[in-house]
GROMACS .gro file of C-alpha atoms in nm:
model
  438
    1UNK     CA    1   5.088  -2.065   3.967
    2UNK     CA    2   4.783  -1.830   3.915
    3UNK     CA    3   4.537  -2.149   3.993
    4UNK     CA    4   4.742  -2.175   4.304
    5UNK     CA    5   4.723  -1.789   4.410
    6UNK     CA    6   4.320  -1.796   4.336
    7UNK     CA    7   4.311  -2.107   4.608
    8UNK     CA    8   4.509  -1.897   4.857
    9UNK     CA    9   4.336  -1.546   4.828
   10UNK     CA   10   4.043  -1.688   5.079
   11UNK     CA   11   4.294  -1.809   5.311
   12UNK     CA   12   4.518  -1.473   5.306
   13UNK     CA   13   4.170  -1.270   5.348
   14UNK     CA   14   4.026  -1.471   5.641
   15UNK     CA   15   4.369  -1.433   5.837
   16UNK     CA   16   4.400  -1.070   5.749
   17UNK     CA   17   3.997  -0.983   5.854
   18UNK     CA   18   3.975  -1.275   6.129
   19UNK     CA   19   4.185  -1.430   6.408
   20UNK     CA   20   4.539  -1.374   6.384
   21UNK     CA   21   4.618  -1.705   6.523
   22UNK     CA   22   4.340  -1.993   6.549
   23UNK     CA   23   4.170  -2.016   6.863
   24UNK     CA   24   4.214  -2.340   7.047
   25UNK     CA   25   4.033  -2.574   7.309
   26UNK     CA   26   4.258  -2.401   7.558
   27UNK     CA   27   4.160  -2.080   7.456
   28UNK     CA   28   3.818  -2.154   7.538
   29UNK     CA   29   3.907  -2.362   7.861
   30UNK     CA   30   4.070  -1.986   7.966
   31UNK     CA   31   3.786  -1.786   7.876
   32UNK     CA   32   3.482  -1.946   8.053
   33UNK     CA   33   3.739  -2.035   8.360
   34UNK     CA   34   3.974  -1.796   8.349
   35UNK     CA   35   4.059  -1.892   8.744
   36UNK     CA   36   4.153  -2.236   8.687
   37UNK     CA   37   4.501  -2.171   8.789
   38UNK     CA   38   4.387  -1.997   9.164
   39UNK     CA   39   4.224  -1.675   9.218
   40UNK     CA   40   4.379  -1.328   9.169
   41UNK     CA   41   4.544  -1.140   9.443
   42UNK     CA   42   4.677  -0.839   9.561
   43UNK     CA   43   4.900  -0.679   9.849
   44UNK     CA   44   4.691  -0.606  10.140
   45UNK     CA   45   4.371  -0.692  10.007
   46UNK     CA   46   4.135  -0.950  10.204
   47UNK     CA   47   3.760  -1.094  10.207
   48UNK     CA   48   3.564  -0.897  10.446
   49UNK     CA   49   3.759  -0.610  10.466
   50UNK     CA   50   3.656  -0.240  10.418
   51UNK     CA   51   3.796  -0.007  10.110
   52UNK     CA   52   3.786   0.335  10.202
   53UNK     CA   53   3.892   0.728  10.169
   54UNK     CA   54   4.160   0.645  10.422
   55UNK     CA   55   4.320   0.296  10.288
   56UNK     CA   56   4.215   0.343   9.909
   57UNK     CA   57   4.581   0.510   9.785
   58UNK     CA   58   4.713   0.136   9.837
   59UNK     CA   59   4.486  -0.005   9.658
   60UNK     CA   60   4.456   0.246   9.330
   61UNK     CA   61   4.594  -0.058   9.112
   62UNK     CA   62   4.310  -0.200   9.113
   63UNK     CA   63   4.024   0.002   9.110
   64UNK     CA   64   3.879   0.207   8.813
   65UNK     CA   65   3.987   0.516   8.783
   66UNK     CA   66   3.613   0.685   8.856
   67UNK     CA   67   3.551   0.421   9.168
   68UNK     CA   68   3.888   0.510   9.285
   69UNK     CA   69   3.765   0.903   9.232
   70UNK     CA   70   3.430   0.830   9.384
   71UNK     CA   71   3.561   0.659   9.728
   72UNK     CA   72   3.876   0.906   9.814
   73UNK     CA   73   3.615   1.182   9.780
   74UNK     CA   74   3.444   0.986  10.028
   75UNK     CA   75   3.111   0.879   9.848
   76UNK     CA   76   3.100   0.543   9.906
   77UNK     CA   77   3.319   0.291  10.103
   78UNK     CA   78   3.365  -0.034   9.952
   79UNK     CA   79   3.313  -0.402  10.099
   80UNK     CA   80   3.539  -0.667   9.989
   81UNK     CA   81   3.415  -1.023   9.920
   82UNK     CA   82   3.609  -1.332   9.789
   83UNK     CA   83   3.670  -1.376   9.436
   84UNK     CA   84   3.383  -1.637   9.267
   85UNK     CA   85   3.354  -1.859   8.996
   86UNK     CA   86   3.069  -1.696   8.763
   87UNK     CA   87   3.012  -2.041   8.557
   88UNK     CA   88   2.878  -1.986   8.194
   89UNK     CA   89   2.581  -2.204   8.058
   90UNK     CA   90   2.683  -2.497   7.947
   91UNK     CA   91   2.504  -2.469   7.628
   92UNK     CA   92   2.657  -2.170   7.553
   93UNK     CA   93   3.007  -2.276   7.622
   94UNK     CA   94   2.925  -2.581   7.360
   95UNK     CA   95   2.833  -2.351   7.128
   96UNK     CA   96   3.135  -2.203   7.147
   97UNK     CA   97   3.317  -2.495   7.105
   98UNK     CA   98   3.131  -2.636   6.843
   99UNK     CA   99   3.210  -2.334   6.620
  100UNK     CA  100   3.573  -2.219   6.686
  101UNK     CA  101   3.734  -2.027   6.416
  102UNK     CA  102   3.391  -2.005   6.221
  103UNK     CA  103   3.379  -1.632   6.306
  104UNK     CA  104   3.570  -1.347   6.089
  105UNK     CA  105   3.545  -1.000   6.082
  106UNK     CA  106   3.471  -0.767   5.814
  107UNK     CA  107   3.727  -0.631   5.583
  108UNK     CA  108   3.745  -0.296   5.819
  109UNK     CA  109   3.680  -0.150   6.148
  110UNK     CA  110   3.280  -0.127   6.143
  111UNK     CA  111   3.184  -0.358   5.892
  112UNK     CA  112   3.002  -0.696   6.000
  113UNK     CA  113   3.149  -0.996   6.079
  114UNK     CA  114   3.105  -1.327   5.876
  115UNK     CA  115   3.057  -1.713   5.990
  116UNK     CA  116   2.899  -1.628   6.320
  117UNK     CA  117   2.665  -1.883   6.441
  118UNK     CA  118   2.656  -1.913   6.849
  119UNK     CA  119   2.810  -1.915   7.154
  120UNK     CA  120   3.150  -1.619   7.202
  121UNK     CA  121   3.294  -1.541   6.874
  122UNK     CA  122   3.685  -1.491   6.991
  123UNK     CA  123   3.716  -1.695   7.288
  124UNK     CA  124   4.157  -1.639   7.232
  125UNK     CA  125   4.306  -1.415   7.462
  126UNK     CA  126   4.344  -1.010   7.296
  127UNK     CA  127   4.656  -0.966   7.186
  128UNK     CA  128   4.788  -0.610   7.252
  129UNK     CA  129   4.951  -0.600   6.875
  130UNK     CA  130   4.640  -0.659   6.731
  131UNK     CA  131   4.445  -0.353   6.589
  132UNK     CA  132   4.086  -0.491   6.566
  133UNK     CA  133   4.112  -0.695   6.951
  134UNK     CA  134   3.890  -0.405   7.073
  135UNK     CA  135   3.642  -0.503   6.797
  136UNK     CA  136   3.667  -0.814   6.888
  137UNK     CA  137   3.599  -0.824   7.238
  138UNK     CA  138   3.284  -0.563   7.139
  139UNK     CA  139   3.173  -0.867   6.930
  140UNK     CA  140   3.186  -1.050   7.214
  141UNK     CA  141   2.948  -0.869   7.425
  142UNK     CA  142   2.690  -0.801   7.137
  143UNK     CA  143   2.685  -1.187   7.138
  144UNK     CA  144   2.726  -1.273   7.519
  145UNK     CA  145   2.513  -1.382   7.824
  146UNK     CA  146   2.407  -1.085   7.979
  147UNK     CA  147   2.061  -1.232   8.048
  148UNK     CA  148   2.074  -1.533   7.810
  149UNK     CA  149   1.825  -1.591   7.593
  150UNK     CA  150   1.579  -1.401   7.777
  151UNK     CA  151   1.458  -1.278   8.090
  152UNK     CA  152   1.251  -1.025   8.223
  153UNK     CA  153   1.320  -0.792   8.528
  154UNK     CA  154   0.977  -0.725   8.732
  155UNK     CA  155   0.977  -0.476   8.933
  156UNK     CA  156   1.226  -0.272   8.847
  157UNK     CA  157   1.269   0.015   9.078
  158UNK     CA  158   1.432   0.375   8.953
  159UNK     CA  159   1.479   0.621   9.182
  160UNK     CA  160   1.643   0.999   9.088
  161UNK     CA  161   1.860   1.159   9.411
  162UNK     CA  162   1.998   1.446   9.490
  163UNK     CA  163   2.348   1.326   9.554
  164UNK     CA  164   2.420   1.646   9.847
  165UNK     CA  165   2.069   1.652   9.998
  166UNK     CA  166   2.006   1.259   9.977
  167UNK     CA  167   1.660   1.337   9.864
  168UNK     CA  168   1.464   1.105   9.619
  169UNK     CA  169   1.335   1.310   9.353
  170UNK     CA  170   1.134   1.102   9.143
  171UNK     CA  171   1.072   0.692   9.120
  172UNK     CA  172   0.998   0.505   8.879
  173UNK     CA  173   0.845   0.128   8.840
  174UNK     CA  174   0.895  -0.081   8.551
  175UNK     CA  175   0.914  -0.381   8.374
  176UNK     CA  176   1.240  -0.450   8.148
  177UNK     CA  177   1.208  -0.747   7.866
  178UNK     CA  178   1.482  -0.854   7.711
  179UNK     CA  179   1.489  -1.128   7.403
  180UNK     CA  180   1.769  -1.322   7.190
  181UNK     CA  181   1.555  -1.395   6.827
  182UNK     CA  182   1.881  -1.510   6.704
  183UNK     CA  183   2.227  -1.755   6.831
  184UNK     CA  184   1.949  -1.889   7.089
  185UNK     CA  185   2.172  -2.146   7.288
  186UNK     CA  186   1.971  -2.257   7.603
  187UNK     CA  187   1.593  -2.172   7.595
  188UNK     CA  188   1.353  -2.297   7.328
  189UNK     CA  189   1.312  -2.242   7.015
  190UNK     CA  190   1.692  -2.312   6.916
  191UNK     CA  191   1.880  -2.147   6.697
  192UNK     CA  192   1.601  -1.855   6.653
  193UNK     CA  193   1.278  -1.749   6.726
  194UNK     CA  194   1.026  -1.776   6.373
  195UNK     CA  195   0.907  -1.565   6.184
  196UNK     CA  196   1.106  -1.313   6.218
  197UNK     CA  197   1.133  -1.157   5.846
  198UNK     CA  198   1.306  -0.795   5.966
  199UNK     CA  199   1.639  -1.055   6.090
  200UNK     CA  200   1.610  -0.897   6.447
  201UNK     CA  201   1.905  -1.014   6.682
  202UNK     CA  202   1.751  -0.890   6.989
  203UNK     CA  203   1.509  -0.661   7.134
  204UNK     CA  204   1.423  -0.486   7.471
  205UNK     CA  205   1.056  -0.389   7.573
  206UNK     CA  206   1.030  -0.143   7.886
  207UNK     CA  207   0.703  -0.033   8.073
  208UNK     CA  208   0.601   0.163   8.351
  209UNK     CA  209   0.398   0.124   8.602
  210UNK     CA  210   0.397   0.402   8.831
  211UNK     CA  211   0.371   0.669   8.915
  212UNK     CA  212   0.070   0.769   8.787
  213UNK     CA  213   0.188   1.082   8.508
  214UNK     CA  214   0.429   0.786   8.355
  215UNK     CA  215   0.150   0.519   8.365
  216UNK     CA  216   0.215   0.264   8.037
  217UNK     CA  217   0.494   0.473   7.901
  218UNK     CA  218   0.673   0.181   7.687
  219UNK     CA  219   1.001   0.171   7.492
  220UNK     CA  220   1.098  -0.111   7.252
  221UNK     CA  221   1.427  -0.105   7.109
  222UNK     CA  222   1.505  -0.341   6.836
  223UNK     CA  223   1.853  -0.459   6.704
  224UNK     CA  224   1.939  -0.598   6.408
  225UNK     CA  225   2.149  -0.899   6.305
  226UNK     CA  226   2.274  -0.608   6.024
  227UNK     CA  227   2.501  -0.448   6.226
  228UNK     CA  228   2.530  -0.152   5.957
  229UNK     CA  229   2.131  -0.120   6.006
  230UNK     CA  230   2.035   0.112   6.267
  231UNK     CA  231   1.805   0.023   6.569
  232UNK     CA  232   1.431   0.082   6.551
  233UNK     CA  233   1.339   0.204   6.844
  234UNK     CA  234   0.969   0.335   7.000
  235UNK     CA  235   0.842   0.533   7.247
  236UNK     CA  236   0.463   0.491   7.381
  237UNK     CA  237   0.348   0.801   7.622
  238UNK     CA  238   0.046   0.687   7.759
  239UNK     CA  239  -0.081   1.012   7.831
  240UNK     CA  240  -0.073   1.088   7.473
  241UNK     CA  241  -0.224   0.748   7.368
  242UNK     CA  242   0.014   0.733   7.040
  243UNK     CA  243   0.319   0.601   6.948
  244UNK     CA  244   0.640   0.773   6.830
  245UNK     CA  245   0.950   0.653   6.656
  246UNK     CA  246   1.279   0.761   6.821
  247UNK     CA  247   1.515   0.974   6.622
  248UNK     CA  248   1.865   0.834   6.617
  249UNK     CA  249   1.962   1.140   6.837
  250UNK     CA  250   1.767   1.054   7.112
  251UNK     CA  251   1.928   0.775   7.255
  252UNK     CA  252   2.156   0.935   7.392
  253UNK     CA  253   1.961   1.220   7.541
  254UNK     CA  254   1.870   1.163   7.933
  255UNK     CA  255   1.581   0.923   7.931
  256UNK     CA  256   1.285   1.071   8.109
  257UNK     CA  257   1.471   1.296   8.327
  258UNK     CA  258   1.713   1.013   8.475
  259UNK     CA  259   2.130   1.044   8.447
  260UNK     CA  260   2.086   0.764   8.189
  261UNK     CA  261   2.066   0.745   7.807
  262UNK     CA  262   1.914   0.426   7.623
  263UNK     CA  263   2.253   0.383   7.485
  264UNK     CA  264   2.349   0.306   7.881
  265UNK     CA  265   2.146   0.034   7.899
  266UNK     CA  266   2.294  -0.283   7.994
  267UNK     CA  267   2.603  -0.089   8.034
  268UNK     CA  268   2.662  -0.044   7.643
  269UNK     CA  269   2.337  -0.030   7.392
  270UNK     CA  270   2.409   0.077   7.084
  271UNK     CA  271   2.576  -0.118   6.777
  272UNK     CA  272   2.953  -0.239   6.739
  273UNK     CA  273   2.985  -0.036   6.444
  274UNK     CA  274   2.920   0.354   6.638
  275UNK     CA  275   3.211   0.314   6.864
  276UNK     CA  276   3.584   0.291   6.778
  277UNK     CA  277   3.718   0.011   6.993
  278UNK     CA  278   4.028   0.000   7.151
  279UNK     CA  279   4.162  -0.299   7.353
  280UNK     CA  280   4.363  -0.130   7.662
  281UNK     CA  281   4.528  -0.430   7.853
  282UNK     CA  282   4.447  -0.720   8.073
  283UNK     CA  283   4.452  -0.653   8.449
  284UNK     CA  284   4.306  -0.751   8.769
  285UNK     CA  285   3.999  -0.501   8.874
  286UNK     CA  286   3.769  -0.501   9.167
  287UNK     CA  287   3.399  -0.536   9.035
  288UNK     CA  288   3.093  -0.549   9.222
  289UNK     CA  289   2.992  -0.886   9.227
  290UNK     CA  290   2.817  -1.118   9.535
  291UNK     CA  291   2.580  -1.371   9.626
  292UNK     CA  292   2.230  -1.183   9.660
  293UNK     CA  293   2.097  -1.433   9.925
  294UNK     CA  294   2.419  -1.362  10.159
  295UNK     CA  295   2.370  -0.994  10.166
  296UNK     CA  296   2.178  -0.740  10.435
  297UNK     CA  297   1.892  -0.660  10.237
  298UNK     CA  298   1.665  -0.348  10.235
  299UNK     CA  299   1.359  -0.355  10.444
  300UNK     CA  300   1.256  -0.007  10.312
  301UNK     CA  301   1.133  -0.192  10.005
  302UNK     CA  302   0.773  -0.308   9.897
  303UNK     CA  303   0.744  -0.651   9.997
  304UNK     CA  304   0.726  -0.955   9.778
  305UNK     CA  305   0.424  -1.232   9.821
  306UNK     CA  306   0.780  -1.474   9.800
  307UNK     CA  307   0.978  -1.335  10.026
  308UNK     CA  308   1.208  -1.176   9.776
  309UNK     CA  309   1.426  -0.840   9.902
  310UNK     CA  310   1.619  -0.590   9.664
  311UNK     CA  311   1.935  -0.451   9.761
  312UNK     CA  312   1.997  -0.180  10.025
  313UNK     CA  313   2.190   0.172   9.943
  314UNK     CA  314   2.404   0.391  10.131
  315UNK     CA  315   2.726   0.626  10.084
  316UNK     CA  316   2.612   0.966   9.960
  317UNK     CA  317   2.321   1.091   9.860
  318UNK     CA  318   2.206   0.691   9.901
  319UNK     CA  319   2.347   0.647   9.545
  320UNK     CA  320   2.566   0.318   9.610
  321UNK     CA  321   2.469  -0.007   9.630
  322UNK     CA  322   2.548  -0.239   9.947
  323UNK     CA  323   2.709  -0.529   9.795
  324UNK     CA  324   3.040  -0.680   9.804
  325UNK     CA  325   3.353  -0.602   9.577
  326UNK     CA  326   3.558  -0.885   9.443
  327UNK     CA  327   3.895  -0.876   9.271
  328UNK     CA  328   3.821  -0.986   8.911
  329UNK     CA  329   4.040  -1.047   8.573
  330UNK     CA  330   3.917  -0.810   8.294
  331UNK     CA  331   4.018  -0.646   8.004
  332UNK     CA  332   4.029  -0.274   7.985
  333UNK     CA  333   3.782  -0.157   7.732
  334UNK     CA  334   3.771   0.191   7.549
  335UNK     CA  335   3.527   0.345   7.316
  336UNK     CA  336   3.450   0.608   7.120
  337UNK     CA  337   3.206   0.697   6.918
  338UNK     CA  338   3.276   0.781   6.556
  339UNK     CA  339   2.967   1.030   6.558
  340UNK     CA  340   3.170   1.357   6.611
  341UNK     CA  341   2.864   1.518   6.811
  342UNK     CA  342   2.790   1.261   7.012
  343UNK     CA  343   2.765   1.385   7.411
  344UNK     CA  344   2.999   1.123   7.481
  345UNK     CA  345   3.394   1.185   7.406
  346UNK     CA  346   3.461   0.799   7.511
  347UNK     CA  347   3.383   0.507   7.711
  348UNK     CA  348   3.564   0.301   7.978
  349UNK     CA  349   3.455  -0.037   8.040
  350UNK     CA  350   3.636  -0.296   8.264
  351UNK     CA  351   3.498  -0.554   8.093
  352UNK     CA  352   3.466  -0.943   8.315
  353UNK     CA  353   3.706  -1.182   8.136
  354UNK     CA  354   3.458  -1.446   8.239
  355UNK     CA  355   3.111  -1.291   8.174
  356UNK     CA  356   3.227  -1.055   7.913
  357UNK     CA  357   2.921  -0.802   7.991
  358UNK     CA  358   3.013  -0.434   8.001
  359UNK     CA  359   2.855  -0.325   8.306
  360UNK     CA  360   3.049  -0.389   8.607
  361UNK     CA  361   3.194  -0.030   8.678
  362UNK     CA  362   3.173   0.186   8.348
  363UNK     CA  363   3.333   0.520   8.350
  364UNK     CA  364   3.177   0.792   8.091
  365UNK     CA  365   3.365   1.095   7.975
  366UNK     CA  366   3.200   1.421   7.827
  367UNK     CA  367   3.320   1.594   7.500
  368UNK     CA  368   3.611   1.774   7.653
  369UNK     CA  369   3.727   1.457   7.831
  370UNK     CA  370   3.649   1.510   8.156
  371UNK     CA  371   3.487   1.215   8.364
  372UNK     CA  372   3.092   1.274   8.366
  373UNK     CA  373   2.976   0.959   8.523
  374UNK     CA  374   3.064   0.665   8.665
  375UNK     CA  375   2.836   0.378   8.597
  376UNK     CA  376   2.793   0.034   8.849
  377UNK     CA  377   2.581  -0.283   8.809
  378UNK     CA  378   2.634  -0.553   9.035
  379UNK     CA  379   2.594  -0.889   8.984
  380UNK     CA  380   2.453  -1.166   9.199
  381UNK     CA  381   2.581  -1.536   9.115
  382UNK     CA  382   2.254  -1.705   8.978
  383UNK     CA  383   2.227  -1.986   9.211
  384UNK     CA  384   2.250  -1.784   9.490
  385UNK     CA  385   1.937  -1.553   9.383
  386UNK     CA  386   1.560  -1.612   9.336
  387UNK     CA  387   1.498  -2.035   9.272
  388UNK     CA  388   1.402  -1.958   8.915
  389UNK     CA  389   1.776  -1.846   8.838
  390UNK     CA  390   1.922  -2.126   8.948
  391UNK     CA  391   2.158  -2.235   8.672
  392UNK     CA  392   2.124  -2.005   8.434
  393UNK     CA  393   2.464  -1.976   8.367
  394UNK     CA  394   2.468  -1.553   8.379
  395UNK     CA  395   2.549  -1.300   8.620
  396UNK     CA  396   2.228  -1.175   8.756
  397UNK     CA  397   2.218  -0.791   8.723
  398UNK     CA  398   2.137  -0.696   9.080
  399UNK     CA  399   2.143  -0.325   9.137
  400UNK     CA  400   2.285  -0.062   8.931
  401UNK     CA  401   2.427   0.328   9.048
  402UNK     CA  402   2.478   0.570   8.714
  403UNK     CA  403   2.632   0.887   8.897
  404UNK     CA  404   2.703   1.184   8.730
  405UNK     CA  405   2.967   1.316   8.910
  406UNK     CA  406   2.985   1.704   8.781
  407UNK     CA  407   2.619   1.726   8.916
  408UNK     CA  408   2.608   1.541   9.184
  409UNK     CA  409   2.352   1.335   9.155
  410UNK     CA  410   2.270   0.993   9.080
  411UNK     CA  411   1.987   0.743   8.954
  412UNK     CA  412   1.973   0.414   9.084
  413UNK     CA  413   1.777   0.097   9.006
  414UNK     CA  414   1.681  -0.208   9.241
  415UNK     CA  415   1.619  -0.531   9.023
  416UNK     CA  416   1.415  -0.829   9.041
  417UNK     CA  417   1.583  -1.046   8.767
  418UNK     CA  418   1.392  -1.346   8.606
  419UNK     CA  419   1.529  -1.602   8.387
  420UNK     CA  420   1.152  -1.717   8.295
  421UNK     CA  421   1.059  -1.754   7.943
  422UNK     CA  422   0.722  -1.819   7.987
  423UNK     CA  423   0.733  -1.447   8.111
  424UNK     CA  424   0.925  -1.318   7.761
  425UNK     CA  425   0.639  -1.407   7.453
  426UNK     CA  426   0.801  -1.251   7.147
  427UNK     CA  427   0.446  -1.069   7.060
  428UNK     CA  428   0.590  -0.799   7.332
  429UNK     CA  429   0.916  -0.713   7.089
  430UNK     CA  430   0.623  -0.582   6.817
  431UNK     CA  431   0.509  -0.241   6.762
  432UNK     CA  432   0.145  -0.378   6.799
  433UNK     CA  433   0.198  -0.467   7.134
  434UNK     CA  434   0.289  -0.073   7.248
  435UNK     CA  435  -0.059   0.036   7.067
  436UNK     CA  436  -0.237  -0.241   7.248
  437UNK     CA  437  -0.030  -0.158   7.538
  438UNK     CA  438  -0.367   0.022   7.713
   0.00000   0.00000   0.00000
């Protein structure tokens, strides 16, 4: 009887810490294509149609509760495009096959998971009952597609506004690197990129290059495959010539001036373990999501020697991006962090069923609950962007409006998204690299 117990215990654990039922081939059929059965709908709504102060009561339902805020205050009005298939990489879907059920989480809220070895960790469908399916879908994103295994965005464009005088304050240029060391799925080397003795999971490497008093400022952020280990992260001012290590603090103070924090980045960056997750619900959400080639692009933009154009802004201030708006599946996200003096009292994400990022159209609430800012990235369907994205299997981050809606003003960022590896070495992800920066 005892012998018998003993050969159960690892059995009872796993159920109790992992999956509540086993995920299946169906589950991951539903995941990657969760439109198989015909796209969402809605009363009233149709492709090519204009969401605005005057129509947007009927369609409440289905917008986020700060885009909702943001257009019946008249800010922005929003185009409506037809709902599209945002196909995963292959190789990443395989992975995912190849190791269902291998993932299990720790023995509480926080603590790291176990068995993980590629592709999405809990393909199933959250189930409302289920205490920890907020934990799991934050898994999810820490080991998603956002840009792959790497990419790099060059240029970036930032530019600060004045939401009430539509002035530009301030602009930035950068360069944003972004590298997978770990769960590699697509681009060489697979699994992981060696050495790598400190067991990074990914890193991000940032530098500016104008204007001139910002000249080769550099961040690098690394995470760990420890989720219980905290991110290094570095700061390089090249007017001081020296680099500093950031204080766990200030990542979520506004970086450089702009309405962002380096924990906004990518819509969430920080680790699973500093929020609380709660799954809301499953419901259908409009998300700003298009085909970059089909749009009206700026022509108030530098130009590029191939031809390439950024997206335009408008609304108020010039703080909204002019893409289309598609009616998407997602599950309702919420976070909050466990750090009691954190600036942040919680986070809403409306997370893609399909791409499981966290940036489509984030709301962010300050300590006394009030809605702060309201947070946008749109994505462009890879194959209908620059010829080097051309099945990459992501959604292509496109543009991006953070506005903070108590001040009134707003930062937004024009992208030119690359998924190049030649253009990622991992000698960029070192602390060497910001000293030789110069």
């Amino acid at each position: 009887m005892k012998k018998s117990l003993r050969k159960l215990l690892p059995l009872l654990v796993a159920a109790s810490f992992g999956t509540a039922q086993a995920a299946t081939e169906a589950d991951v059929e539903n995941t990657f294509n969760p439109y198989k059965a015909g796209m969402p709908s809605f009363a009233g709504l149709k492709a090519g149609m204009t969401i605005n102060k005057g129509n947007v009561d009927q369609f409440k339902d289905i917008l986020g509760a700060g885009v909702f805020k943001l257009i019946k205050e008249g800010m922005f009005e929003m185009k409506v495009g037809p709902t599209t298939q945002f196909n995963i990489s292959k190789a990443y879907v395989d992975a995912t096959r190849a190791n269902l059920n291998k993932t299990q989480l720790g023995a509480k809220p926080g603590d790291m998971i176990s068995g993980y070895v590629a592709g999405r960790p809990f393909p199933e469908e959250p189930d409302a009952k289920d205490p920890r399916a907020g934990e799991k879908l934050a898994w999810n994103y820490k080991y998603g597609v956002n840009w792959g295994d790497g990419a790099i965005i060059s240029p970036f464009y930032w530019k600060y506004r004045n939401m009430q005088t539509g002035k530009v304050e301030k602009e930035i240029t950068w360069d944003f690197h972004f590298l997978n060391f770990m769960h590699r799925t697509k681009d060489a080397p697979i699994p992981e990129i060696t050495p790598n003795p400190s067991g990074i999971f990914r890193a991000i490497y940032v530098k500016a290059h104008a204007p001139a008093d910002l000249k080769n400022t550099q961040l690098l952020i690394q995470r760990f495959e420890d989720d219980a280990k905290l991110d290094d992260a570095y700061l390089y001012l090249g007017f001081q010539r020296r680099v500093r290590r950031l204080a766990q603090g200030q990542v979520t103070d506004a970086f450089l001036g702009s309405d962002l924090m380096i924990e906004d980045f990518e819509g969430y960056n920080g680790r699973v373990s500093d929020m609380k997750w709660t799954y809301k619900g499953t419901k259908n959400v409009m998300l700003p999501m298009w085909n970059h080639n089909e749009l009206k692009l700026a022509d108030d933009m530098p130009a590029e020697s191939d031809g390439y154009k950024y997206v335009d802004f408008a609304g108020q201030g010039g703080c909204f991006a002019e893409g289309t708006w598609q009616l998407r599946k997602v599950y309702v996200l919420e976070a909050a962090p466990v750090n009691p003096n954190h600036p942040v009292s919680k986070r809403v994400f409306y997370m893609d069923v399909q791409l499981q990022n966290l940036n489509g159209a984030n709301e962010i609430y300050d300590r006394k609950g009030e809605l702060w800012k309201v947070f946008m990235v749109g994505k462009s369907h890879a194959d209908h962007h620059l010829p080097v994205n051309k099945g990459a299997g992501i959604g292509v981050d496109d543009a991006f409006s953070m506005v903070d809606v108590q001040s009134k003003h707003c930062t937004t960022g024009q992208f030119k998204g690359q998924v190049d590896p030649k253009k990622n070495p991992p000698r960029l992800f070192q602390v060497q690299n910001l000293r030789g920066g110069d």
